Amino acid sequence: MYVCVHVVPDQQMIFNGTDGPCGVGVLKSIGGVGGSKNNEHAKALFALIKDHLGIAGNRMYIEFIDIGAADIAFNSRTFA
């Protein structure tokens, strides 16, 4: 229920000087990211992205953001 994926295909992007398949990603979570958890998330996410979008791991970055419960809302209220 609380997962949202936003894919924007056919963007003009250059990664490491070439225009092949590439991407950037952001994973925001309330307390679910940080430290060694990020390596676990990265392993799973890079595999999913490779399988479903054809983007190799060396052609993208993923940023992990630990967001406060009061800083994000769903269905008219924050999670705090």
CSV table of C-alpha atoms in Angstrom, one decimal:
chain,number,residue,atom,x,y,z
A,1,MET,CA,0.0,0.0,0.0
A,2,TYR,CA,2.8,2.4,0.8
A,3,VAL,CA,5.0,1.8,-2.3
A,4,CYS,CA,5.1,4.1,-5.2
A,5,VAL,CA,7.3,3.6,-8.3
A,6,HIS,CA,7.7,6.4,-10.8
A,7,VAL,CA,9.3,5.5,-14.1
A,8,VAL,CA,9.8,8.2,-16.8
A,9,PRO,CA,10.8,6.5,-20.1
A,10,ASP,CA,12.6,8.0,-23.1
A,11,GLN,CA,14.4,10.8,-21.2
A,12,GLN,CA,17.4,12.4,-22.7
A,13,MET,CA,20.2,11.3,-20.3
A,14,ILE,CA,23.9,11.1,-20.6
A,15,PHE,CA,25.8,8.8,-18.2
A,16,ASN,CA,29.6,8.6,-18.2
A,17,GLY,CA,29.6,10.3,-21.6
A,18,THR,CA,27.3,7.9,-23.4
A,19,ASP,CA,23.6,7.9,-24.1
A,20,GLY,CA,22.8,4.2,-23.6
A,21,PRO,CA,20.2,3.0,-21.1
A,22,CYS,CA,20.8,4.7,-17.7
A,23,GLY,CA,18.9,6.1,-14.8
A,24,VAL,CA,18.8,7.7,-11.4
A,25,GLY,CA,16.6,6.5,-8.5
A,26,VAL,CA,15.6,7.7,-5.0
A,27,LEU,CA,14.3,5.5,-2.3
A,28,LYS,CA,12.7,7.4,0.6
A,29,SER,CA,11.7,5.5,3.7
A,30,ILE,CA,10.6,6.2,7.3
A,31,GLY,CA,13.3,4.5,9.2
A,32,GLY,CA,13.9,1.7,6.6
A,33,VAL,CA,17.1,3.0,5.1
A,34,GLY,CA,20.6,3.7,6.4
A,35,GLY,CA,23.8,1.9,7.2
A,36,SER,CA,24.1,-1.7,6.1
A,37,LYS,CA,20.4,-1.8,5.1
A,38,ASN,CA,21.3,0.3,2.1
A,39,ASN,CA,23.5,-2.4,0.7
A,40,GLU,CA,20.7,-4.9,0.9
A,41,HIS,CA,18.3,-2.5,-0.7
A,42,ALA,CA,20.8,-1.7,-3.4
A,43,LYS,CA,21.4,-5.3,-4.3
A,44,ALA,CA,17.6,-6.0,-4.7
A,45,LEU,CA,16.9,-2.7,-6.5
A,46,PHE,CA,19.7,-3.0,-9.0
A,47,ALA,CA,18.6,-6.5,-9.9
A,48,LEU,CA,15.0,-5.5,-10.3
A,49,ILE,CA,15.9,-2.5,-12.4
A,50,LYS,CA,18.2,-4.6,-14.6
A,51,ASP,CA,15.6,-7.3,-15.1
A,52,HIS,CA,12.6,-5.0,-15.8
A,53,LEU,CA,14.2,-1.9,-17.4
A,54,GLY,CA,17.4,-3.3,-18.8
A,55,ILE,CA,19.6,-0.7,-17.0
A,56,ALA,CA,23.0,-2.1,-15.9
A,57,GLY,CA,24.2,-1.4,-12.3
A,58,ASN,CA,27.1,0.6,-13.6
A,59,ARG,CA,24.8,2.9,-15.5
A,60,MET,CA,22.8,4.4,-12.6
A,61,TYR,CA,22.8,5.8,-9.1
A,62,ILE,CA,20.3,5.2,-6.3
A,63,GLU,CA,20.0,7.7,-3.4
A,64,PHE,CA,18.7,6.5,-0.1
A,65,ILE,CA,16.8,9.1,2.1
A,66,ASP,CA,15.6,8.5,5.6
A,67,ILE,CA,12.5,10.7,5.9
A,68,GLY,CA,10.8,11.7,9.1
A,69,ALA,CA,7.2,10.4,9.6
A,70,ALA,CA,6.0,14.0,10.0
A,71,ASP,CA,7.6,15.0,6.6
A,72,ILE,CA,5.5,12.8,4.4
A,73,ALA,CA,1.7,12.4,4.0
A,74,PHE,CA,-0.7,9.9,2.5
A,75,ASN,CA,-4.5,10.1,2.3
A,76,SER,CA,-4.7,13.6,3.9
A,77,ARG,CA,-2.4,13.0,6.9
A,78,THR,CA,1.2,12.5,7.8
A,79,PHE,CA,2.6,9.3,9.1
A,80,ALA,CA,3.5,10.9,12.5
